[in-house]
Short mmCIF file of C-alpha atoms and ligand atoms in Angstrom, two decimals:
data_model
loop_
_atom_site.label_atom_id
_atom_site.label_comp_id
_atom_site.label_asym_id
_atom_site.label_seq_id
_atom_site.Cartn_x
_atom_site.Cartn_y
_atom_site.Cartn_z
CA ARG X 27 -11.95 22.70 26.28
CA ASP X 28 -8.18 22.46 25.87
CA ARG X 29 -8.14 20.30 22.76
CA GLN X 30 -9.32 20.41 19.15
CA PRO X 31 -12.41 18.40 18.10
CA ILE X 32 -12.50 14.60 17.78
CA VAL X 33 -14.67 12.56 15.42
CA ALA X 34 -15.31 8.94 16.50
CA ILE X 35 -16.42 6.38 13.90
CA ASP X 36 -17.36 2.86 14.99
CA GLY X 37 -19.07 -0.08 13.37
CA PRO X 38 -18.71 -3.68 12.23
CA ALA X 39 -16.31 -5.10 9.62
CA GLY X 40 -16.80 -3.79 6.11
CA ALA X 41 -19.13 -0.94 7.07
CA GLY X 42 -16.79 1.50 5.32
CA LYS X 43 -15.10 2.97 8.40
CA SER X 44 -11.54 3.10 7.06
CA THR X 45 -12.42 4.47 3.66
CA VAL X 46 -14.89 7.02 4.96
CA ALA X 47 -12.86 8.08 8.03
CA ARG X 48 -9.87 8.79 5.87
CA GLN X 49 -11.92 10.91 3.46
CA VAL X 50 -13.61 12.79 6.27
CA ALA X 51 -10.22 13.51 7.86
CA LYS X 52 -8.90 14.76 4.55
CA SER X 53 -11.80 17.06 3.85
CA LEU X 54 -11.84 18.49 7.41
CA GLY X 55 -8.04 18.77 7.66
CA LEU X 56 -7.86 16.36 10.60
CA LEU X 57 -5.56 13.39 11.25
CA TYR X 58 -6.84 9.89 10.60
CA LEU X 59 -6.36 7.16 13.20
CA ASP X 60 -7.03 3.52 12.19
CA THR X 61 -7.16 1.65 15.52
CA GLY X 62 -7.96 -1.69 13.85
CA ALA X 63 -4.52 -1.52 12.22
CA MET X 64 -2.97 -1.52 15.70
CA TYR X 65 -4.81 -4.69 16.80
CA ARG X 66 -3.89 -6.26 13.48
CA ALA X 67 -0.19 -5.33 13.86
CA LEU X 68 -0.02 -6.92 17.29
CA THR X 69 -1.79 -10.01 15.96
CA TRP X 70 0.78 -10.26 13.18
CA LEU X 71 3.58 -10.14 15.75
CA VAL X 72 1.94 -12.81 17.91
CA LEU X 73 1.69 -15.15 14.89
CA GLU X 74 5.22 -14.28 13.79
CA SER X 75 6.60 -15.00 17.28
CA GLY X 76 4.91 -18.40 17.42
CA ILE X 77 3.00 -17.46 20.58
CA ARG X 78 -0.27 -19.28 21.08
CA VAL X 79 -3.37 -17.11 20.84
CA ASP X 80 -4.56 -18.21 24.29
CA ASP X 81 -1.21 -17.50 25.96
CA GLU X 82 -2.43 -14.22 27.45
CA PRO X 83 0.59 -13.50 29.71
CA SER X 84 3.06 -13.76 26.81
CA ILE X 85 0.83 -11.63 24.59
CA ALA X 86 0.50 -9.05 27.34
CA GLU X 87 4.26 -8.93 27.66
CA LEU X 88 4.64 -8.58 23.89
CA ALA X 89 2.07 -5.77 23.83
CA SER X 90 3.80 -3.81 26.56
CA ARG X 91 7.19 -3.82 24.85
CA SER X 92 6.09 -3.31 21.25
CA GLN X 93 6.16 -0.06 19.36
CA ILE X 94 3.48 0.57 16.74
CA GLN X 95 3.72 3.40 14.22
CA LEU X 96 1.05 4.55 11.77
CA SER X 97 1.12 6.99 8.90
CA THR X 98 -1.43 8.10 6.33
CA GLY X 99 -0.14 8.96 2.88
CA ASP X 100 -1.74 9.90 -0.42
CA ASP X 101 -1.90 6.45 -2.01
CA PRO X 102 -5.63 5.62 -2.25
CA GLN X 103 -4.84 1.89 -2.20
CA ILE X 104 -3.18 2.08 1.22
CA THR X 105 -5.39 3.44 3.99
CA THR X 106 -2.65 3.36 6.62
CA ARG X 107 1.04 2.44 6.60
CA VAL X 108 1.84 0.36 9.66
CA TRP X 109 5.06 -0.63 11.42
CA ILE X 110 5.52 -2.75 14.52
CA ASN X 111 9.00 -2.78 16.06
CA ASP X 112 10.26 -1.36 12.75
CA HIS X 113 8.80 -4.17 10.60
CA ASP X 114 6.70 -2.71 7.80
CA VAL X 115 3.49 -4.76 8.12
CA THR X 116 1.25 -2.56 5.95
CA PHE X 117 0.23 -5.46 3.72
CA ALA X 118 0.89 -8.40 6.03
CA ILE X 119 -1.75 -7.28 8.55
CA ARG X 120 -4.50 -7.64 5.92
CA SER X 121 -3.87 -11.39 5.43
CA LEU X 122 -6.58 -13.96 6.06
CA GLU X 123 -4.52 -15.44 8.92
CA VAL X 124 -4.37 -12.12 10.77
CA THR X 125 -8.03 -11.38 10.01
CA ALA X 126 -9.07 -14.76 11.42
CA MET X 127 -7.10 -14.25 14.64
CA VAL X 128 -7.41 -10.55 15.42
CA SER X 129 -10.74 -10.62 17.33
CA ALA X 130 -9.42 -13.21 19.78
CA ILE X 131 -6.40 -11.06 20.59
CA ALA X 132 -8.37 -7.81 20.67
CA ALA X 133 -10.63 -9.37 23.31
CA GLN X 134 -7.77 -9.68 25.83
CA PRO X 135 -8.09 -6.99 28.52
CA TYR X 136 -4.39 -6.18 28.81
CA VAL X 137 -4.02 -5.82 25.05
CA ARG X 138 -6.87 -3.31 24.99
CA GLN X 139 -5.48 -1.42 27.95
CA GLU X 140 -2.11 -0.97 26.24
CA LEU X 141 -3.43 0.01 22.82
CA VAL X 142 -6.14 2.31 24.16
CA LYS X 143 -3.52 4.14 26.26
CA GLN X 144 -1.53 4.83 23.11
CA GLN X 145 -4.65 5.92 21.15
CA GLN X 146 -5.56 8.37 23.90
CA ARG X 147 -2.04 9.77 23.91
CA TRP X 148 -2.28 10.38 20.15
CA GLY X 149 -5.66 12.06 20.64
CA LEU X 150 -4.58 14.37 23.44
CA LYS X 151 -4.62 17.47 21.25
CA GLY X 152 -7.70 16.42 19.29
CA SER X 153 -7.95 17.25 15.58
CA ILE X 154 -8.44 13.58 14.70
CA VAL X 155 -10.91 11.20 13.13
CA ALA X 156 -10.50 7.91 14.99
CA GLU X 157 -12.10 4.73 13.72
CA GLY X 158 -12.64 1.31 15.33
CA ARG X 159 -15.08 -0.57 17.54
CA ASP X 160 -14.95 1.23 20.92
CA ILE X 161 -13.91 4.78 20.03
CA GLY X 162 -17.16 6.54 20.98
CA THR X 163 -17.82 4.28 23.97
CA HIS X 164 -14.35 3.96 25.55
CA VAL X 165 -11.41 5.59 23.82
CA PHE X 166 -12.87 9.07 23.29
CA PRO X 167 -16.23 9.12 25.13
CA ASP X 168 -16.23 12.93 24.95
CA ALA X 169 -15.77 13.10 21.16
CA GLU X 170 -17.70 16.02 19.62
CA LEU X 171 -19.15 13.85 16.87
CA LYS X 172 -19.84 10.11 17.09
CA ILE X 173 -20.91 8.06 14.11
CA PHE X 174 -21.99 4.42 14.04
CA LEU X 175 -21.66 3.05 10.50
CA THR X 176 -23.37 -0.18 9.48
CA ALA X 177 -24.57 -2.11 6.47
CA SER X 178 -26.19 -5.51 6.06
CA VAL X 179 -23.91 -8.57 6.26
CA HIS X 180 -24.67 -9.30 2.62
CA GLU X 181 -23.59 -5.84 1.46
CA ARG X 182 -20.45 -5.93 3.58
CA ALA X 183 -19.47 -9.36 2.23
CA GLN X 184 -19.98 -8.08 -1.33
CA ARG X 185 -17.68 -5.12 -0.61
CA ARG X 186 -15.01 -7.50 0.72
CA GLN X 187 -15.31 -9.66 -2.36
CA GLN X 188 -14.84 -6.62 -4.57
CA ASP X 189 -11.79 -5.61 -2.46
CA LEU X 190 -10.21 -9.04 -3.04
CA LYS X 191 -10.86 -8.75 -6.76
CA ASN X 192 -9.36 -5.25 -6.94
CA GLN X 193 -6.29 -6.43 -5.04
CA GLN X 194 -5.99 -9.44 -7.38
CA GLN X 195 -6.25 -11.80 -4.45
CA PRO X 196 -7.81 -15.27 -4.72
CA ASN X 197 -11.59 -15.18 -4.72
CA VAL X 198 -13.51 -16.24 -1.61
CA SER X 199 -17.17 -17.23 -1.95
CA LEU X 200 -19.84 -14.82 -0.78
CA VAL X 201 -21.20 -17.42 1.64
CA GLN X 202 -17.76 -17.85 3.22
CA LEU X 203 -17.23 -14.07 3.49
CA GLU X 204 -20.67 -13.63 5.08
CA GLN X 205 -19.85 -16.33 7.59
CA ASP X 206 -16.45 -14.78 8.46
CA ILE X 207 -18.02 -11.35 8.93
CA GLN X 208 -20.83 -12.78 11.04
CA GLU X 209 -18.34 -14.59 13.29
CA ARG X 210 -16.16 -11.52 13.79
CA ASP X 211 -19.23 -9.34 14.48
CA THR X 212 -20.38 -11.79 17.13
CA ARG X 213 -16.97 -12.04 18.79
CA ASP X 214 -16.49 -8.26 18.76
CA SER X 215 -19.97 -7.52 20.14
CA THR X 216 -20.04 -10.17 22.86
CA ARG X 217 -16.60 -9.76 24.42
CA VAL X 218 -16.43 -8.59 28.04
CA VAL X 219 -14.14 -5.59 27.64
CA ALA X 220 -15.31 -2.70 25.46
CA PRO X 221 -17.53 -4.66 23.06
CA LEU X 222 -18.62 -3.27 19.71
CA GLN X 223 -21.66 -1.22 20.59
CA LYS X 224 -23.29 1.98 19.41
CA ALA X 225 -22.72 4.78 21.91
CA ALA X 226 -26.03 6.24 23.11
CA ASP X 227 -25.11 9.61 21.59
CA ALA X 228 -23.75 8.23 18.30
CA ILE X 229 -25.54 8.95 15.03
CA LEU X 230 -26.46 5.79 13.13
CA ILE X 231 -25.77 5.73 9.39
CA GLU X 232 -26.99 2.69 7.44
CA THR X 233 -24.84 2.56 4.32
CA ASP X 234 -26.59 -0.08 2.19
CA GLY X 235 -26.78 1.44 -1.27
CA LEU X 236 -24.85 4.56 -0.27
CA GLY X 237 -21.58 5.48 -1.96
CA ILE X 238 -18.42 6.56 -0.18
CA ALA X 239 -18.78 10.17 -1.30
CA GLU X 240 -22.36 10.30 -0.01
CA VAL X 241 -21.48 8.92 3.42
CA THR X 242 -18.47 11.23 3.68
CA ALA X 243 -20.54 14.29 2.76
CA ARG X 244 -23.12 13.39 5.40
CA ILE X 245 -20.53 13.13 8.15
CA VAL X 246 -18.79 16.34 7.11
CA SER X 247 -22.11 18.15 7.20
CA LEU X 248 -22.96 16.70 10.64
CA TYR X 249 -19.56 17.88 11.85
CA HIS X 250 -20.23 21.45 10.75
CA GLN X 251 -23.70 21.36 12.34
CA LYS X 252 -22.39 20.02 15.65
CA LEU X 253 -19.53 22.44 15.86
CA SER X 254 -21.58 25.51 15.03
CA VAL X 255 -24.13 24.55 17.71
CA SER X 256 -21.60 23.81 20.45
CA ARG X 257 -19.68 27.03 19.86
O1 CDP A 307 -11.28 -3.31 8.58
P1 CDP A 307 -12.00 -4.37 9.35
O2 CDP A 307 -13.37 -3.95 9.71
O3 CDP A 307 -11.91 -5.72 8.78
O4 CDP A 307 -11.30 -4.53 10.75
P2 CDP A 307 -10.37 -3.54 11.52
O5 CDP A 307 -11.02 -2.24 11.75
O6 CDP A 307 -9.03 -3.55 10.88
O7 CDP A 307 -10.31 -4.28 12.93
C1 CDP A 307 -9.86 -5.60 13.05
C2 CDP A 307 -10.28 -6.17 14.39
O8 CDP A 307 -9.64 -5.45 15.44
C3 CDP A 307 -11.77 -6.08 14.72
O9 CDP A 307 -12.50 -7.17 14.20
C4 CDP A 307 -11.76 -6.08 16.24
O10 CDP A 307 -11.66 -7.40 16.75
C5 CDP A 307 -10.47 -5.36 16.57
N1 CDP A 307 -10.67 -3.94 16.93
C6 CDP A 307 -11.07 -3.66 18.21
O11 CDP A 307 -11.31 -4.57 18.99
N2 CDP A 307 -11.22 -2.37 18.63
C7 CDP A 307 -10.97 -1.35 17.79
N3 CDP A 307 -11.10 -0.10 18.23
C8 CDP A 307 -10.59 -1.62 16.46
C9 CDP A 307 -10.46 -2.93 16.05
O1 CDP A 308 -13.04 -0.23 7.65
P1 CDP A 308 -14.22 -1.09 7.34
O2 CDP A 308 -13.94 -2.53 7.52
O3 CDP A 308 -15.45 -0.66 8.08
O4 CDP A 308 -14.59 -0.89 5.83
P2 CDP A 308 -13.68 -0.39 4.59
O5 CDP A 308 -12.47 -1.25 4.52
O6 CDP A 308 -13.48 1.07 4.68
O7 CDP A 308 -14.65 -0.65 3.37
C1 CDP A 308 -14.78 -1.91 2.76
C2 CDP A 308 -15.00 -1.72 1.28
O8 CDP A 308 -16.30 -1.21 1.03
C3 CDP A 308 -14.02 -0.77 0.61
O9 CDP A 308 -13.56 -1.33 -0.60
C4 CDP A 308 -14.84 0.45 0.30
O10 CDP A 308 -14.42 1.10 -0.85
C5 CDP A 308 -16.25 -0.12 0.13
N1 CDP A 308 -17.31 0.82 0.48
C6 CDP A 308 -18.37 0.97 -0.36
O11 CDP A 308 -18.38 0.32 -1.40
N2 CDP A 308 -19.41 1.82 -0.08
C7 CDP A 308 -19.42 2.51 1.07
N3 CDP A 308 -20.42 3.33 1.37
C8 CDP A 308 -18.33 2.36 1.94
C9 CDP A 308 -17.29 1.48 1.63
#
């Protein structure tokens, strides 16, 4: 094989993908790719440009001429720094407005085609941990290690609430957070193109009651197992 290994991590909102993927990448010396940040950046631009969410041709056009850049630094508070057409949108893409809209835009076939093309270009040489919804099923179907991370809706909503508190953002009720997560899960899993789905060869990790360090250690150990077997 003419590339270095790839780790694919998929799962629903709040399963711990970003946090864990970044840690796994760090401990294995691989690059970290947050694909959700790309869909969020495009969503931010759509809102900023005043384009309607159902105006697919205009969004397609916007997607094809937009430049997204990502970088991972050492600040534990910032999983990925994100720019779109040179606007720093690192914080703006985490807003409630973007979060509410992103699934609708990520469901559009042309949007996916454009962003997946870019993800595959970044992964050409391997040596990455990529995280999202369709990494193991569509973006890197030949990834050496595929993980599907989940947790109950209740646990994921609690994690989100804690995130808001830590970031000193206004509180949102647990019931509301559960409902938002449920809605996004449904939209992501029922869309026509590349829905959120566990790849047949992905390893399922249920993270209820598991800490970040524990989940990370499990994935790192699976990586070593897989790579020593395939060698
Ligand atoms: O961090 P969180 O789980 O809230 O979401 P994210 O990973 O930032 O992804 C935001 C949204 O982008 C998801 O709800 C999906 O609609 C979309 N997405 C996708 O469709 N495919 C991916 N590979 C990654 C994200
Ligand atoms: O990327 P995704 O939406 O899947 O989740 P995340 O943003 O990485 O994680 C959501 C929150 O849950 C973060 O504040 C993590 O620190 C926390 N978390 C946790 O408490 N326990 C885990 N096993 C994984 C994540």
